[in-house]
């Protein structure tokens, strides 16, 4: 690869573009391209106009030498109101979140397709992605975070940044709260913290949402023989079993209030009182908990103790959902293929397009299941979109539909509908919260009628309601 100033071409595979003096820049982070070995991992947007095409050669241009890209395909412009991508009359069009657009103002995590190359838009800090190649290699000279922790979490810059924070507190006694959506890897991170802590005791885990209140307390705090019917012998409980080690409480937001009070005693007094006992026992335990809930909101609603939250949240870390780090999709897919004993399998463009445009509500766990199904269904060595689950395939069912006018795509792909009508109109975009509330009021909370007016399926309406935190029942009560 040869460079001119701060620009680059794809003449060779040897270099990543220099990133100098552009801290905080917006950029296009590479999600997938068959030419990924020839392309930079990120295009940092530092000039008023960046040209993208097959034959562009300027110092701030991005050259993608593939047949699906026109000689001058698109312009990426820094305007007063934000970053715009403008199609330059290309043959195959410029797509944002699967919609072919003449122009669009980009919002965080939008997916941009130019030819057969896919990017995720990052509104700031794009330079931090430069070191991470899609094949899993890392350019150490450009790597901002270099955590030494061992972990099963797979990812690039965002995971490294997260692990760098974890590394600083792992060997302390600080209680930790790990937040994130289902399937993001919260328990893997808890295990990483324990392994890095060098605590000699055991790692014990319990899902607070999986056990009824009475069983949860006995599992956590133990009991004495005769404490209740069926207690025929003493049981130490997980808190004591984790003495000298780590207790991981998954879904802490679902812990009953009575159990919360007893856990607070453990944290404050460093002692546990088994059921049926009158004598507390000293314990040395480090607590890590995880939740997908907003614990501050739970405190405000009276479902979670504020004093317990203060004790637990000495350190907090958030695992990003997969849709916020789509540049890790290829790396994760390769990791899951190795885990499935199929490292030689190849992923096709159609396969990666579906992965890149699906919103992954269940995150990495769902991605692994999709890859495993594709491995099972594929006849040969190539995985294609047809091998993916139906819900993932549906993300590209109307891929490339036309939009007739310049758009501000205000809704990120995270909540974009999986199925959309082919009619090229602004109604294919998500309504604003105010618009959706007005429609809900007009139809008195009738989801079927709302879906009919918007030309959507009922499931999509429920997704939008969830995204905006709208309770449909409040509109039904008005009727």
Short mmCIF file of C-alpha atoms in Angstrom, two decimals:
data_model
loop_
_atom_site.label_atom_id
_atom_site.label_comp_id
_atom_site.label_asym_id
_atom_site.label_seq_id
_atom_site.Cartn_x
_atom_site.Cartn_y
_atom_site.Cartn_z
CA UNK A 1 0.00 0.00 0.00
CA UNK A 2 1.39 3.37 -0.92
CA UNK A 3 0.48 6.57 0.90
CA UNK A 4 0.33 10.18 -0.11
CA UNK A 5 0.12 12.59 2.81
CA UNK A 6 -2.67 11.18 4.96
CA UNK A 7 -4.35 9.38 2.07
CA UNK A 8 -3.92 5.84 0.79
CA UNK A 9 -4.49 3.49 -2.08
CA UNK A 10 -4.63 -0.30 -2.18
CA UNK A 11 -1.51 -0.98 -4.22
CA UNK A 12 -0.09 -3.42 -1.66
CA UNK A 13 -0.85 -5.06 1.67
CA UNK A 14 1.95 -3.63 3.77
CA UNK A 15 0.72 -0.54 5.60
CA UNK A 16 -2.15 0.96 7.51
CA UNK A 17 -2.71 4.69 6.90
CA UNK A 18 -1.05 7.03 9.36
CA UNK A 19 -3.37 8.55 11.90
CA UNK A 20 -1.79 11.81 13.05
CA UNK A 21 -3.41 14.71 14.90
CA UNK A 22 -7.02 13.59 14.42
CA UNK A 23 -8.04 12.64 17.96
CA UNK A 24 -11.81 12.32 18.16
CA UNK A 25 -12.38 12.18 14.39
CA UNK A 26 -15.49 10.63 12.88
CA UNK A 27 -14.92 7.78 10.50
CA UNK A 28 -16.04 4.75 8.54
CA UNK A 29 -14.95 1.55 10.29
CA UNK A 30 -14.54 -1.45 7.99
CA UNK A 31 -17.08 -4.19 8.69
CA UNK A 32 -16.43 -6.43 5.69
CA UNK A 33 -14.88 -6.49 2.27
CA UNK A 34 -13.44 -9.25 0.15
CA UNK A 35 -10.53 -6.83 -0.23
CA UNK A 36 -10.11 -6.31 3.51
CA UNK A 37 -6.42 -7.22 3.36
CA UNK A 38 -5.91 -4.31 0.96
CA UNK A 39 -8.11 -1.75 2.71
CA UNK A 40 -7.56 0.36 5.83
CA UNK A 41 -9.46 -0.70 8.92
CA UNK A 42 -10.94 2.78 9.21
CA UNK A 43 -11.34 5.88 7.07
CA UNK A 44 -10.90 8.86 9.40
CA UNK A 45 -12.89 11.83 8.15
CA UNK A 46 -10.58 14.80 8.57
CA UNK A 47 -11.18 16.69 5.32
CA UNK A 48 -14.22 18.59 4.05
CA UNK A 49 -14.67 16.04 1.26
CA UNK A 50 -13.44 12.48 0.89
CA UNK A 51 -13.91 10.76 -2.46
CA UNK A 52 -14.52 7.01 -2.67
CA UNK A 53 -14.16 5.10 -5.89
CA UNK A 54 -12.32 2.56 -7.98
CA UNK A 55 -9.96 5.07 -9.58
CA UNK A 56 -9.65 7.97 -7.11
CA UNK A 57 -6.09 8.95 -6.19
CA UNK A 58 -6.27 12.11 -4.03
CA UNK A 59 -4.58 12.45 -0.61
CA UNK A 60 -7.88 12.13 1.29
CA UNK A 61 -9.50 9.60 -1.04
CA UNK A 62 -10.34 5.94 -0.48
CA UNK A 63 -9.69 3.68 -3.44
CA UNK A 64 -11.62 0.40 -3.51
CA UNK A 65 -10.36 -1.59 -6.47
CA UNK A 66 -13.35 -3.85 -7.11
CA UNK A 67 -15.72 -4.08 -10.05
CA UNK A 68 -18.84 -3.26 -8.02
CA UNK A 69 -17.40 0.20 -7.26
CA UNK A 70 -17.65 2.96 -9.86
CA UNK A 71 -14.65 5.06 -10.83
CA UNK A 72 -16.01 7.83 -8.61
CA UNK A 73 -18.64 6.17 -6.50
CA UNK A 74 -19.49 8.45 -3.57
CA UNK A 75 -18.46 11.51 -1.60
CA UNK A 76 -18.26 11.68 2.18
CA UNK A 77 -18.70 15.29 3.24
CA UNK A 78 -18.23 17.07 6.56
CA UNK A 79 -21.01 19.65 6.69
CA UNK A 80 -22.11 22.01 9.48
CA UNK A 81 -25.00 19.70 10.32
CA UNK A 82 -22.95 16.50 10.36
CA UNK A 83 -21.37 13.88 8.11
CA UNK A 84 -23.11 13.17 4.81
CA UNK A 85 -22.57 10.42 2.28
CA UNK A 86 -23.52 11.46 -1.26
CA UNK A 87 -23.79 9.07 -4.18
CA UNK A 88 -21.80 10.33 -7.18
CA UNK A 89 -24.00 8.74 -9.85
CA UNK A 90 -22.57 5.27 -9.25
CA UNK A 91 -23.81 2.24 -11.17
CA UNK A 92 -24.62 0.11 -8.13
CA UNK A 93 -25.64 2.88 -5.77
CA UNK A 94 -24.65 3.87 -2.24
CA UNK A 95 -26.58 2.18 0.55
CA UNK A 96 -27.19 3.30 4.12
CA UNK A 97 -28.82 0.70 6.39
CA UNK A 98 -29.81 -1.26 3.31
CA UNK A 99 -31.52 1.69 1.58
CA UNK A 100 -30.11 3.01 -1.71
CA UNK A 101 -29.86 6.77 -1.20
CA UNK A 102 -28.85 9.78 -3.29
CA UNK A 103 -27.59 11.35 -0.05
CA UNK A 104 -27.95 10.75 3.68
CA UNK A 105 -26.77 12.33 6.89
CA UNK A 106 -25.13 9.62 8.95
CA UNK A 107 -25.95 8.82 12.55
CA UNK A 108 -23.99 6.69 15.00
CA UNK A 109 -23.68 3.02 13.96
CA UNK A 110 -25.28 3.48 10.52
CA UNK A 111 -24.15 0.79 8.08
CA UNK A 112 -22.80 2.13 4.78
CA UNK A 113 -22.31 -0.10 1.76
CA UNK A 114 -20.21 1.05 -1.19
CA UNK A 115 -19.92 -1.62 -3.86
CA UNK A 116 -19.33 -4.84 -1.94
CA UNK A 117 -17.58 -3.10 0.95
CA UNK A 118 -19.43 -2.42 4.20
CA UNK A 119 -18.62 0.15 6.89
CA UNK A 120 -20.04 1.21 10.26
CA UNK A 121 -20.18 4.94 10.91
CA UNK A 122 -18.47 6.07 14.11
CA UNK A 123 -19.16 9.68 15.06
CA UNK A 124 -15.97 10.06 17.10
CA UNK A 125 -12.79 8.25 18.08
CA UNK A 126 -12.52 6.49 14.71
CA UNK A 127 -8.71 6.61 14.79
CA UNK A 128 -8.71 4.04 17.62
CA UNK A 129 -9.90 1.33 15.21
CA UNK A 130 -6.94 1.69 12.85
CA UNK A 131 -4.84 -1.01 14.48
CA UNK A 132 -7.37 -3.83 14.20
CA UNK A 133 -7.50 -5.87 11.01
CA UNK A 134 -10.51 -7.98 10.05
CA UNK A 135 -8.37 -11.13 9.99
CA UNK A 136 -7.70 -10.70 13.72
CA UNK A 137 -4.18 -9.31 13.46
CA UNK A 138 -3.27 -6.12 15.30
CA UNK A 139 -0.83 -3.37 14.30
CA UNK A 140 0.86 -2.91 17.68
CA UNK A 141 2.38 0.49 16.86
CA UNK A 142 -1.12 1.96 16.46
CA UNK A 143 -2.83 0.06 19.25
CA UNK A 144 -4.15 2.41 21.94
CA UNK A 145 -4.98 -0.21 24.58
CA UNK A 146 -2.82 -3.26 25.25
CA UNK A 147 -4.46 -5.20 28.09
CA UNK A 148 -2.58 -8.25 29.32
CA UNK A 149 -5.63 -10.07 30.68
CA UNK A 150 -6.59 -13.48 29.38
CA UNK A 151 -10.19 -13.74 28.28
CA UNK A 152 -12.59 -15.65 26.06
CA UNK A 153 -14.16 -12.40 24.87
CA UNK A 154 -13.49 -11.86 21.16
CA UNK A 155 -13.25 -8.41 19.62
CA UNK A 156 -11.15 -5.47 18.54
CA UNK A 157 -10.80 -1.93 19.84
CA UNK A 158 -13.95 -1.77 21.98
CA UNK A 159 -13.16 -5.02 23.78
CA UNK A 160 -9.54 -3.97 24.30
CA UNK A 161 -10.66 -0.62 25.75
CA UNK A 162 -13.05 -2.42 28.09
CA UNK A 163 -10.39 -4.92 29.20
CA UNK A 164 -7.90 -2.13 29.83
CA UNK A 165 -10.33 -0.67 32.39
CA UNK A 166 -10.98 -4.09 33.92
CA UNK A 167 -7.27 -4.76 34.25
CA UNK A 168 -6.84 -1.70 36.47
CA UNK A 169 -9.37 -2.89 39.06
CA UNK A 170 -9.28 -6.68 38.75
CA UNK A 171 -6.72 -7.14 41.55
CA UNK A 172 -8.55 -4.82 43.95
CA UNK A 173 -11.40 -5.75 46.28
CA UNK A 174 -13.86 -3.47 44.49
CA UNK A 175 -17.34 -4.87 43.91
CA UNK A 176 -18.27 -4.73 40.22
CA UNK A 177 -21.43 -4.25 38.21
CA UNK A 178 -21.34 -5.53 34.63
CA UNK A 179 -24.14 -4.17 32.47
CA UNK A 180 -25.20 -5.09 28.96
CA UNK A 181 -27.90 -6.74 26.92
CA UNK A 182 -28.57 -10.45 26.93
CA UNK A 183 -25.89 -12.42 25.13
CA UNK A 184 -23.13 -9.78 25.22
CA UNK A 185 -20.82 -11.89 27.39
CA UNK A 186 -21.37 -10.55 30.91
CA UNK A 187 -20.50 -13.83 32.61
CA UNK A 188 -17.39 -14.23 30.46
CA UNK A 189 -16.26 -10.81 31.65
CA UNK A 190 -17.01 -11.71 35.28
CA UNK A 191 -14.89 -14.84 34.90
CA UNK A 192 -12.14 -12.74 33.34
CA UNK A 193 -12.16 -10.38 36.34
CA UNK A 194 -11.95 -13.34 38.72
CA UNK A 195 -9.13 -15.02 36.81
CA UNK A 196 -7.17 -11.77 36.66
CA UNK A 197 -7.77 -11.01 40.36
CA UNK A 198 -5.50 -13.89 41.47
CA UNK A 199 -7.91 -14.62 44.32
CA UNK A 200 -7.25 -18.18 45.42
CA UNK A 201 -10.82 -19.04 46.36
CA UNK A 202 -13.47 -20.47 44.07
CA UNK A 203 -15.61 -18.70 41.50
CA UNK A 204 -19.28 -19.32 42.30
CA UNK A 205 -22.16 -18.17 40.08
CA UNK A 206 -25.93 -18.01 40.42
CA UNK A 207 -28.68 -16.57 38.22
CA UNK A 208 -30.94 -14.54 40.49
CA UNK A 209 -33.77 -14.64 37.96
CA UNK A 210 -33.77 -18.42 37.70
CA UNK A 211 -34.66 -19.23 41.32
CA UNK A 212 -37.71 -18.36 43.43
CA UNK A 213 -37.05 -16.10 46.43
CA UNK A 214 -36.98 -18.84 49.10
CA UNK A 215 -34.59 -21.06 47.12
CA UNK A 216 -32.36 -18.12 46.17
CA UNK A 217 -31.77 -17.25 49.82
CA UNK A 218 -30.93 -20.82 50.79
CA UNK A 219 -28.63 -21.18 47.75
CA UNK A 220 -26.81 -17.96 48.59
CA UNK A 221 -26.64 -17.96 52.36
CA UNK A 222 -26.96 -21.62 53.21
CA UNK A 223 -28.96 -23.17 56.04
CA UNK A 224 -28.75 -25.28 59.14
CA UNK A 225 -30.27 -28.72 59.48
CA UNK A 226 -33.88 -28.39 60.57
CA UNK A 227 -34.21 -24.78 59.38
CA UNK A 228 -37.21 -25.84 57.30
CA UNK A 229 -38.94 -28.98 56.12
CA UNK A 230 -36.53 -31.01 54.04
CA UNK A 231 -33.37 -29.41 55.52
CA UNK A 232 -31.89 -32.72 56.68
CA UNK A 233 -28.29 -31.50 56.78
CA UNK A 234 -26.29 -28.28 56.86
CA UNK A 235 -25.64 -26.52 53.55
CA UNK A 236 -22.90 -23.87 53.34
CA UNK A 237 -24.40 -21.75 50.52
CA UNK A 238 -22.63 -20.05 47.64
CA UNK A 239 -21.40 -17.06 49.66
CA UNK A 240 -19.38 -19.33 51.95
CA UNK A 241 -18.38 -21.55 49.04
CA UNK A 242 -16.84 -18.46 47.41
CA UNK A 243 -14.78 -17.61 50.53
CA UNK A 244 -11.47 -16.22 49.33
CA UNK A 245 -12.80 -16.03 45.80
CA UNK A 246 -15.58 -14.44 43.75
CA UNK A 247 -19.36 -14.62 43.87
CA UNK A 248 -21.03 -13.81 40.54
CA UNK A 249 -24.67 -12.78 40.78
CA UNK A 250 -26.22 -12.79 37.32
CA UNK A 251 -29.41 -10.74 36.79
CA UNK A 252 -29.00 -8.99 40.14
CA UNK A 253 -31.88 -6.70 39.17
CA UNK A 254 -34.26 -9.63 39.70
CA UNK A 255 -33.14 -10.34 43.27
CA UNK A 256 -36.03 -10.09 45.79
CA UNK A 257 -35.82 -7.22 48.29
CA UNK A 258 -35.48 -9.53 51.31
CA UNK A 259 -32.48 -11.25 49.75
CA UNK A 260 -31.06 -7.83 48.87
CA UNK A 261 -31.10 -6.88 52.56
CA UNK A 262 -29.17 -10.01 53.50
CA UNK A 263 -26.66 -9.47 50.69
CA UNK A 264 -26.10 -5.93 51.94
CA UNK A 265 -25.19 -7.38 55.36
CA UNK A 266 -22.64 -9.65 53.72
CA UNK A 267 -21.02 -6.69 51.97
CA UNK A 268 -21.09 -4.38 55.01
CA UNK A 269 -20.20 -6.78 57.80
CA UNK A 270 -18.24 -9.37 55.83
CA UNK A 271 -20.30 -12.08 57.44
CA UNK A 272 -23.17 -14.37 56.45
CA UNK A 273 -26.02 -15.71 58.55
CA UNK A 274 -27.31 -19.08 57.28
CA UNK A 275 -31.05 -19.77 57.53
CA UNK A 276 -31.84 -21.31 60.91
CA UNK A 277 -28.61 -20.10 62.50
CA UNK A 278 -28.12 -17.49 65.22
CA UNK A 279 -24.38 -17.13 64.76
CA UNK A 280 -22.99 -15.25 61.71
CA UNK A 281 -19.88 -16.58 60.00
CA UNK A 282 -17.03 -14.45 58.64
CA UNK A 283 -16.51 -14.50 54.88
CA UNK A 284 -14.02 -12.96 52.48
CA UNK A 285 -15.82 -12.73 49.16
CA UNK A 286 -15.61 -10.39 46.19
CA UNK A 287 -18.99 -9.77 44.53
CA UNK A 288 -19.43 -9.25 40.80
CA UNK A 289 -22.96 -8.84 39.52
CA UNK A 290 -24.51 -8.45 36.11
CA UNK A 291 -27.79 -7.09 34.83
CA UNK A 292 -29.55 -5.97 31.68
CA UNK A 293 -31.77 -3.67 33.76
CA UNK A 294 -31.31 0.01 34.56
CA UNK A 295 -30.62 -0.30 38.28
CA UNK A 296 -31.11 3.42 38.88
CA UNK A 297 -34.62 3.09 37.45
CA UNK A 298 -35.20 0.00 39.60
CA UNK A 299 -34.19 1.99 42.70
CA UNK A 300 -36.55 4.81 41.72
CA UNK A 301 -39.37 2.26 41.30
CA UNK A 302 -38.70 0.77 44.74
CA UNK A 303 -37.64 -2.61 43.37
CA UNK A 304 -33.96 -2.32 44.25
CA UNK A 305 -32.21 -0.98 47.34
CA UNK A 306 -30.21 2.17 46.74
CA UNK A 307 -27.80 1.38 49.59
CA UNK A 308 -27.09 -2.01 48.05
CA UNK A 309 -26.50 -0.44 44.65
CA UNK A 310 -24.01 1.96 46.23
CA UNK A 311 -22.11 -1.00 47.69
CA UNK A 312 -22.19 -3.06 44.51
CA UNK A 313 -21.33 -0.31 42.05
CA UNK A 314 -17.82 0.49 43.19
CA UNK A 315 -16.79 -0.23 39.62
CA UNK A 316 -19.12 -0.46 36.64
CA UNK A 317 -18.43 -1.59 33.11
CA UNK A 318 -20.77 -1.90 30.12
CA UNK A 319 -20.48 -4.54 27.43
CA UNK A 320 -21.56 -3.00 24.11
CA UNK A 321 -24.23 -4.76 22.07
CA UNK A 322 -23.07 -6.45 18.89
CA UNK A 323 -24.80 -3.87 16.69
CA UNK A 324 -22.45 -1.22 18.13
CA UNK A 325 -19.35 -3.20 17.12
CA UNK A 326 -20.21 -4.72 13.77
CA UNK A 327 -16.54 -4.54 12.79
CA UNK A 328 -16.10 -7.60 15.07
CA UNK A 329 -18.63 -9.73 13.16
CA UNK A 330 -16.11 -11.31 10.80
CA UNK A 331 -13.64 -11.99 13.60
CA UNK A 332 -16.38 -13.55 15.74
CA UNK A 333 -17.69 -15.65 12.85
CA UNK A 334 -14.19 -17.02 12.25
CA UNK A 335 -13.84 -17.80 15.97
CA UNK A 336 -17.14 -19.69 15.98
CA UNK A 337 -16.13 -21.63 12.89
CA UNK A 338 -12.98 -22.73 14.70
CA UNK A 339 -15.08 -23.70 17.71
CA UNK A 340 -17.31 -25.76 15.39
CA UNK A 341 -14.21 -27.52 14.01
CA UNK A 342 -14.71 -25.90 10.60
CA UNK A 343 -11.86 -23.36 10.38
CA UNK A 344 -11.50 -24.02 6.66
CA UNK A 345 -15.05 -22.86 5.87
CA UNK A 346 -15.39 -19.65 3.82
CA UNK A 347 -18.00 -16.96 4.31
CA UNK A 348 -19.61 -15.44 1.24
CA UNK A 349 -20.54 -11.82 0.59
CA UNK A 350 -24.25 -12.61 0.98
CA UNK A 351 -23.55 -14.25 4.34
CA UNK A 352 -21.64 -11.24 5.64
CA UNK A 353 -24.20 -8.76 4.27
CA UNK A 354 -26.91 -10.49 6.28
CA UNK A 355 -24.75 -10.50 9.41
CA UNK A 356 -23.84 -6.83 8.93
CA UNK A 357 -27.44 -5.65 8.54
CA UNK A 358 -29.20 -7.78 11.15
CA UNK A 359 -29.80 -6.00 14.49
CA UNK A 360 -28.77 -8.95 16.79
CA UNK A 361 -31.16 -8.50 19.74
CA UNK A 362 -29.49 -11.45 21.51
CA UNK A 363 -25.99 -10.40 20.52
CA UNK A 364 -22.98 -12.71 20.43
CA UNK A 365 -24.92 -15.70 21.74
CA UNK A 366 -27.34 -15.37 18.81
CA UNK A 367 -24.50 -14.96 16.33
CA UNK A 368 -22.87 -18.18 17.50
CA UNK A 369 -26.16 -20.05 17.06
CA UNK A 370 -26.53 -18.61 13.54
CA UNK A 371 -23.02 -19.71 12.56
CA UNK A 372 -23.59 -23.18 13.98
CA UNK A 373 -26.80 -23.54 11.93
CA UNK A 374 -25.03 -22.33 8.79
CA UNK A 375 -22.30 -24.93 9.30
CA UNK A 376 -24.93 -27.65 9.65
CA UNK A 377 -26.89 -26.58 6.53
CA UNK A 378 -23.98 -25.83 4.18
CA UNK A 379 -23.32 -28.57 1.62
CA UNK A 380 -19.78 -27.49 0.90
CA UNK A 381 -17.14 -25.16 2.27
CA UNK A 382 -18.94 -21.88 1.55
CA UNK A 383 -21.45 -20.37 3.94
CA UNK A 384 -24.14 -18.30 2.23
CA UNK A 385 -27.08 -16.21 3.42
CA UNK A 386 -29.48 -19.07 2.63
CA UNK A 387 -27.80 -21.08 5.41
CA UNK A 388 -28.65 -18.51 8.07
CA UNK A 389 -31.80 -18.47 10.25
CA UNK A 390 -34.85 -16.86 8.68
CA UNK A 391 -34.82 -13.85 11.00
CA UNK A 392 -31.21 -13.06 10.04
CA UNK A 393 -31.88 -13.54 6.30
CA UNK A 394 -34.86 -11.21 6.50
CA UNK A 395 -32.54 -8.30 7.33
CA UNK A 396 -31.52 -8.17 3.65
CA UNK A 397 -34.79 -9.27 2.06
CA UNK A 398 -35.40 -5.81 0.60
CA UNK A 399 -31.77 -4.78 0.58
CA UNK A 400 -31.02 -2.06 -1.97
CA UNK A 401 -34.52 -0.61 -2.19
CA UNK A 402 -34.55 2.93 -3.54
CA UNK A 403 -35.09 6.13 -1.63
CA UNK A 404 -36.26 8.94 -3.93
CA UNK A 405 -34.76 11.94 -2.10
CA UNK A 406 -31.89 12.96 0.18
CA UNK A 407 -32.56 11.58 3.61
CA UNK A 408 -31.63 12.15 7.19
CA UNK A 409 -31.73 8.58 8.43
CA UNK A 410 -32.41 9.44 12.04
CA UNK A 411 -32.96 5.87 13.23
CA UNK A 412 -29.85 3.69 13.62
CA UNK A 413 -29.87 0.23 12.11
CA UNK A 414 -30.16 -1.22 15.60
CA UNK A 415 -33.90 -0.68 15.45
CA UNK A 416 -34.45 -0.83 11.69
CA UNK A 417 -37.21 -3.21 10.63
CA UNK A 418 -36.16 -6.67 9.57
CA UNK A 419 -38.86 -6.67 6.90
CA UNK A 420 -39.92 -3.60 4.99
CA UNK A 421 -42.26 -3.02 2.08
CA UNK A 422 -40.47 -2.48 -1.24
CA UNK A 423 -42.23 0.82 -1.94
CA UNK A 424 -39.54 3.54 -2.00
CA UNK A 425 -40.98 6.06 0.42
CA UNK A 426 -40.03 7.84 3.61
CA UNK A 427 -42.50 5.61 5.45
CA UNK A 428 -39.89 2.82 5.22
CA UNK A 429 -38.01 4.70 7.95
CA UNK A 430 -38.86 4.46 11.62
CA UNK A 431 -41.27 7.13 12.87
CA UNK A 432 -40.05 9.52 15.53
CA UNK A 433 -41.20 8.93 19.11
CA UNK A 434 -43.65 11.82 18.85
CA UNK A 435 -45.08 10.47 15.58
CA UNK A 436 -45.46 6.99 16.99
CA UNK A 437 -47.18 8.29 20.13
CA UNK A 438 -49.61 10.30 17.98
CA UNK A 439 -50.46 7.22 15.89
CA UNK A 440 -50.91 5.14 19.05
CA UNK A 441 -53.30 7.74 20.43
CA UNK A 442 -55.21 7.95 17.15
CA UNK A 443 -55.80 4.19 17.11
CA UNK A 444 -56.29 3.93 20.89
CA UNK A 445 -53.45 1.44 21.28
CA UNK A 446 -54.70 -1.00 18.61
CA UNK A 447 -51.39 -2.46 17.38
CA UNK A 448 -53.00 -4.06 14.32
CA UNK A 449 -54.39 -0.70 13.20
CA UNK A 450 -51.07 1.03 13.90
CA UNK A 451 -49.21 -1.57 11.85
CA UNK A 452 -51.66 -1.19 8.98
CA UNK A 453 -51.26 2.60 8.87
CA UNK A 454 -47.46 2.34 8.87
CA UNK A 455 -47.38 -0.59 6.45
CA UNK A 456 -45.48 -2.74 8.95
CA UNK A 457 -45.85 -6.03 10.74
CA UNK A 458 -47.07 -6.09 14.33
CA UNK A 459 -43.68 -7.31 15.53
CA UNK A 460 -42.00 -4.23 14.09
CA UNK A 461 -44.45 -1.96 15.93
CA UNK A 462 -43.59 -3.73 19.18
CA UNK A 463 -39.87 -3.23 18.47
CA UNK A 464 -40.40 0.51 18.03
CA UNK A 465 -42.54 0.70 21.17
CA UNK A 466 -39.76 -1.02 23.11
CA UNK A 467 -37.08 1.25 21.63
CA UNK A 468 -38.91 4.41 22.72
CA UNK A 469 -40.09 2.96 26.03
CA UNK A 470 -43.75 3.43 25.09
CA UNK A 471 -46.35 1.50 27.10
CA UNK A 472 -49.14 0.68 24.65
CA UNK A 473 -51.58 0.11 27.52
CA UNK A 474 -51.64 3.80 28.40
CA UNK A 475 -53.27 4.50 25.04
CA UNK A 476 -55.72 1.65 25.37
CA UNK A 477 -56.95 3.03 28.65
CA UNK A 478 -57.96 6.22 26.95
CA UNK A 479 -60.43 4.39 24.77
#
